[in-house]
Tab-separated table of C-alpha atoms in Angstrom:
chain	number	residue	atom	x	y	z
A	1	MET	CA	101.892	132.910	128.566
A	2	HIS	CA	102.121	136.690	128.377
A	3	SER	CA	105.754	136.411	127.298
A	4	ILE	CA	104.512	134.758	124.112
A	5	TYR	CA	101.431	136.792	123.304
A	6	ARG	CA	99.149	139.320	125.017
A	7	PHE	CA	95.541	139.156	123.830
A	8	ARG	CA	93.655	142.251	122.816
A	9	ASP	CA	90.447	140.267	123.325
A	10	PRO	CA	90.956	138.226	126.522
A	11	SER	CA	87.730	136.290	125.901
A	12	LEU	CA	89.474	134.434	123.072
A	13	ALA	CA	92.122	133.205	125.487
A	14	VAL	CA	89.443	132.068	127.931
A	15	LEU	CA	87.670	130.198	125.148
A	16	ALA	CA	90.916	128.540	124.038
A	17	PHE	CA	91.387	127.096	127.522
A	18	THR	CA	87.786	125.953	128.030
A	19	HIS	CA	87.481	122.189	127.636
A	20	ARG	CA	84.215	120.676	126.433
A	21	SER	CA	83.695	119.124	129.863
A	22	ALA	CA	83.124	122.659	131.163
A	23	GLY	CA	80.143	123.114	128.804
A	24	GLN	CA	79.437	125.488	125.963
A	25	PRO	CA	81.066	127.418	124.433
A	26	ASN	CA	84.329	125.474	124.449
A	27	ASN	CA	87.577	125.227	122.520
A	28	GLU	CA	86.678	122.450	120.052
A	29	ARG	CA	86.187	124.760	117.053
A	30	LEU	CA	89.394	126.633	117.870
A	31	GLU	CA	91.176	123.303	118.184
A	32	PHE	CA	90.120	122.418	114.619
A	33	LEU	CA	91.438	125.689	113.245
A	34	GLY	CA	94.625	125.551	115.286
A	35	ASP	CA	95.434	122.069	114.026
A	36	ALA	CA	95.275	123.345	110.433
A	37	LEU	CA	97.345	126.440	111.222
A	38	LEU	CA	100.048	124.460	112.985
A	39	GLY	CA	100.249	121.972	110.136
A	40	ALA	CA	100.727	124.758	107.599
A	41	LEU	CA	103.102	126.926	109.595
A	42	VAL	CA	105.312	124.130	110.886
A	43	GLY	CA	105.307	122.694	107.372
A	44	GLU	CA	106.500	126.060	106.051
A	45	MET	CA	109.325	126.096	108.592
A	46	LEU	CA	110.440	122.599	107.650
A	47	PHE	CA	110.207	123.386	103.936
A	48	SER	CA	112.687	126.224	104.449
A	49	ALA	CA	114.923	124.389	106.919
A	50	HIS	CA	115.297	121.202	104.849
A	51	PRO	CA	115.528	122.211	101.166
A	52	LYS	CA	116.682	118.731	100.075
A	53	ALA	CA	114.037	116.743	101.975
A	54	ASN	CA	111.393	114.992	99.909
A	55	GLU	CA	107.667	114.996	100.635
A	56	GLY	CA	107.801	111.851	102.753
A	57	GLU	CA	110.665	113.141	104.888
A	58	LEU	CA	108.954	116.491	105.418
A	59	SER	CA	105.721	114.758	106.380
A	60	ARG	CA	107.518	112.614	108.962
A	61	LEU	CA	109.305	115.595	110.458
A	62	ARG	CA	106.088	117.592	110.690
A	63	ALA	CA	104.251	114.666	112.255
A	64	GLN	CA	106.994	114.438	114.865
A	65	LEU	CA	106.689	118.117	115.754
A	66	VAL	CA	102.887	118.317	115.885
A	67	SER	CA	102.096	114.891	117.341
A	68	GLY	CA	99.881	114.823	120.401
A	69	ASN	CA	102.802	113.926	122.646
A	70	ALA	CA	104.976	116.726	121.265
A	71	LEU	CA	102.250	119.352	121.608
A	72	ALA	CA	101.438	118.188	125.132
A	73	ALA	CA	105.101	118.518	126.102
A	74	LEU	CA	105.176	122.061	124.728
A	75	ALA	CA	101.922	122.891	126.535
A	76	ARG	CA	103.527	121.760	129.789
A	77	GLU	CA	106.519	123.995	129.143
A	78	LEU	CA	104.084	126.878	128.722
A	79	GLU	CA	102.192	125.787	131.871
A	80	LEU	CA	98.909	125.786	129.992
A	81	GLY	CA	97.457	123.194	132.354
A	82	ASP	CA	97.185	125.852	135.055
A	83	GLN	CA	94.855	127.896	132.837
A	84	LEU	CA	92.462	125.151	131.711
A	85	GLN	CA	88.769	125.395	132.482
A	86	LEU	CA	87.555	121.838	133.107
A	87	GLY	CA	84.331	120.221	134.251
A	88	PRO	CA	84.165	118.583	137.703
A	89	GLY	CA	84.800	115.089	136.321
A	90	GLU	CA	87.928	116.088	134.422
A	91	LEU	CA	89.175	118.112	137.379
A	92	LYS	CA	88.783	115.117	139.669
A	93	SER	CA	90.568	112.778	137.246
A	94	GLY	CA	93.471	115.178	136.662
A	95	GLY	CA	92.500	116.279	133.175
A	96	PHE	CA	94.871	119.236	133.359
A	97	ARG	CA	97.718	116.721	133.111
A	98	ARG	CA	96.268	114.652	130.248
A	99	ASP	CA	98.232	114.768	126.980
A	100	SER	CA	95.185	114.961	124.722
A	101	ILE	CA	93.630	117.865	126.641
A	102	LEU	CA	96.895	119.790	126.780
A	103	ALA	CA	97.599	119.261	123.068
A	104	ASP	CA	94.072	120.367	122.146
A	105	ALA	CA	94.429	123.477	124.302
A	106	LEU	CA	97.661	124.436	122.561
A	107	GLU	CA	96.023	124.027	119.148
A	108	ALA	CA	93.097	126.135	120.322
A	109	LEU	CA	95.484	128.775	121.643
A	110	ILE	CA	97.223	129.045	118.266
A	111	ALA	CA	93.847	129.592	116.601
A	112	ALA	CA	92.875	132.199	119.182
A	113	ILE	CA	96.108	134.093	118.519
A	114	TYR	CA	95.368	133.973	114.792
A	115	LEU	CA	91.863	135.374	115.312
A	116	ASP	CA	93.090	138.038	117.717
A	117	GLY	CA	96.265	139.172	116.013
A	118	GLY	CA	96.136	137.983	112.414
A	119	PHE	CA	98.110	135.510	110.352
A	120	ASP	CA	101.514	137.200	110.524
A	121	THR	CA	101.330	137.457	114.308
A	122	CYS	CA	100.287	133.815	114.544
A	123	ARG	CA	103.203	132.821	112.311
A	124	ASP	CA	105.623	134.770	114.514
A	125	VAL	CA	104.374	132.983	117.641
A	126	VAL	CA	104.571	129.548	116.018
A	127	GLN	CA	108.088	130.258	114.782
A	128	GLN	CA	109.101	131.391	118.262
A	129	LEU	CA	107.728	128.195	119.785
A	130	PHE	CA	108.954	125.720	117.183
A	131	ALA	CA	112.245	127.181	115.918
A	132	PRO	CA	114.335	125.363	118.560
A	133	ARG	CA	112.524	122.120	117.797
A	134	VAL	CA	112.971	122.462	114.044
A	135	ALA	CA	116.674	123.206	114.562
A	136	ALA	CA	117.060	120.113	116.746
A	137	LEU	CA	115.689	117.736	114.140
A	138	ARG	CA	118.187	115.733	112.151
A	139	ARG	CA	117.213	113.987	108.956
A	140	SER	CA	118.264	110.376	109.077
A	141	SER	CA	120.566	109.059	106.363
A	142	LYS	CA	119.337	105.516	107.006
A	143	ASP	CA	116.900	103.984	104.557
A	144	ALA	CA	113.276	103.346	105.462
A	145	LYS	CA	113.609	99.597	106.029
A	146	THR	CA	116.520	100.097	108.411
A	147	ARG	CA	114.758	102.862	110.339
A	148	LEU	CA	111.579	100.829	110.662
A	149	GLN	CA	113.461	97.732	111.802
A	150	GLU	CA	115.543	99.652	114.359
A	151	TRP	CA	112.513	101.410	115.787
A	152	LEU	CA	110.580	98.169	116.200
A	153	GLN	CA	113.598	96.446	117.751
A	154	ALA	CA	114.120	99.317	120.186
A	155	ALA	CA	110.474	98.992	121.225
A	156	GLY	CA	110.827	95.223	121.644
A	157	LEU	CA	108.295	94.569	118.884
A	158	PRO	CA	108.215	91.972	116.071
A	159	LEU	CA	109.986	92.845	112.842
A	160	PRO	CA	107.955	93.915	109.791
A	161	ARG	CA	106.756	91.394	107.237
A	162	TYR	CA	107.423	91.982	103.526
A	163	GLU	CA	105.420	90.125	100.898
A	164	LEU	CA	105.647	90.180	97.119
A	165	THR	CA	102.001	90.471	96.137
A	166	GLY	CA	102.464	90.563	92.369
A	167	SER	CA	104.424	91.719	89.361
A	168	HIS	CA	103.434	92.973	85.952
A	169	GLY	CA	104.711	94.668	82.837
A	170	GLU	CA	107.179	93.736	80.127
A	171	ALA	CA	110.230	91.691	81.065
A	172	HIS	CA	112.536	94.682	80.536
A	173	ALA	CA	110.311	97.002	82.570
A	174	ARG	CA	108.913	94.814	85.302
A	175	ILE	CA	106.914	96.398	88.121
A	176	PHE	CA	106.886	94.689	91.511
A	177	ASP	CA	104.068	95.033	94.058
A	178	VAL	CA	105.144	94.611	97.679
A	179	ALA	CA	103.298	94.814	100.999
A	180	CYS	CA	104.865	95.749	104.326
A	181	ALA	CA	102.927	94.944	107.493
A	182	ILE	CA	103.378	95.286	111.252
A	183	ASP	CA	101.069	94.129	114.018
A	184	GLU	CA	102.321	96.333	116.854
A	185	PRO	CA	102.098	98.974	118.258
A	186	VAL	CA	99.176	99.287	115.830
A	187	ALA	CA	98.212	97.051	112.920
A	188	ILE	CA	99.451	98.741	109.743
A	189	ARG	CA	99.765	97.360	106.223
A	190	SER	CA	101.033	99.348	103.277
A	191	GLU	CA	101.587	98.409	99.643
A	192	ALA	CA	103.918	99.951	97.088
A	193	SER	CA	105.011	99.339	93.522
A	194	ALA	CA	108.401	99.977	91.942
A	195	GLY	CA	110.783	98.785	89.261
A	196	SER	CA	112.599	96.509	91.710
A	197	ARG	CA	111.473	94.490	94.689
A	198	ARG	CA	113.947	96.292	96.948
A	199	ALA	CA	112.690	99.720	95.904
A	200	ALA	CA	109.088	98.649	96.453
A	201	GLU	CA	109.979	97.347	99.921
A	202	GLN	CA	111.614	100.683	100.747
A	203	ASP	CA	108.559	102.627	99.589
A	204	ALA	CA	106.206	100.361	101.543
A	205	ALA	CA	108.357	100.706	104.677
A	206	GLU	CA	108.364	104.485	104.193
A	207	SER	CA	104.580	104.477	104.137
A	208	VAL	CA	104.425	102.404	107.329
A	209	LEU	CA	106.782	104.881	109.017
A	210	GLU	CA	104.527	107.765	107.991
A	211	GLN	CA	101.468	105.998	109.383
A	212	LEU	CA	103.327	105.220	112.605
A	213	ALA	CA	104.230	108.903	112.865
A	214	ILE	CA	100.546	109.824	112.696
A	215	GLU	CA	99.514	107.122	115.176
A	216	ARG	CA	102.271	107.276	117.763
A	217	GLY	CA	104.802	109.976	116.897
A	218	THR	CA	107.577	109.638	114.359
A	219	PRO	CA	109.998	106.739	114.869
A	220	SER	CA	113.491	108.094	115.326
A	221	GLY	CA	116.319	106.942	113.147
């Protein structure tokens, strides 16, 4: 931990590692702030690293990097579990190994660094931690429908359902409304409208991918 950042106010570090099961005060408020900081700073890194990516692509990449699973994996690399302050129940059940607790602790730690050292210092730490991960990401050239189908197939799940829900507008400028739905791993339904049915299906599939990224980590393509 000290190789990343040395606190001027050690009490902030203690607070960052204090789970709510250990009582008050705990790291829940820091976790809230850290989540916002990570979203902004990782987003900034992706914005610079992928100048041709659109909003949807950037959102998916960010969701992949700051998902609970990804943050927990990074927390394990940093051995944050050894520094957690947990209540007796969480200690007994192995809370120091739980993804959600580790991810929350990392978010809280980022906030504590921000409060202790300022925004520029916090940015430097986040860039140090996430630069290798940002560099490892590769934007997929496959379209959204293909990526969604391949991810579901790889997981052994049913394929998505596409439904034309309506169309409107003049004959020469028709707009098609399409829904894309999956039942597993979570029930998600998204609707989109475009000037062709195929384009609407792609947009709806893109939205499902984004929601999957939030729920379970970004599907790889």
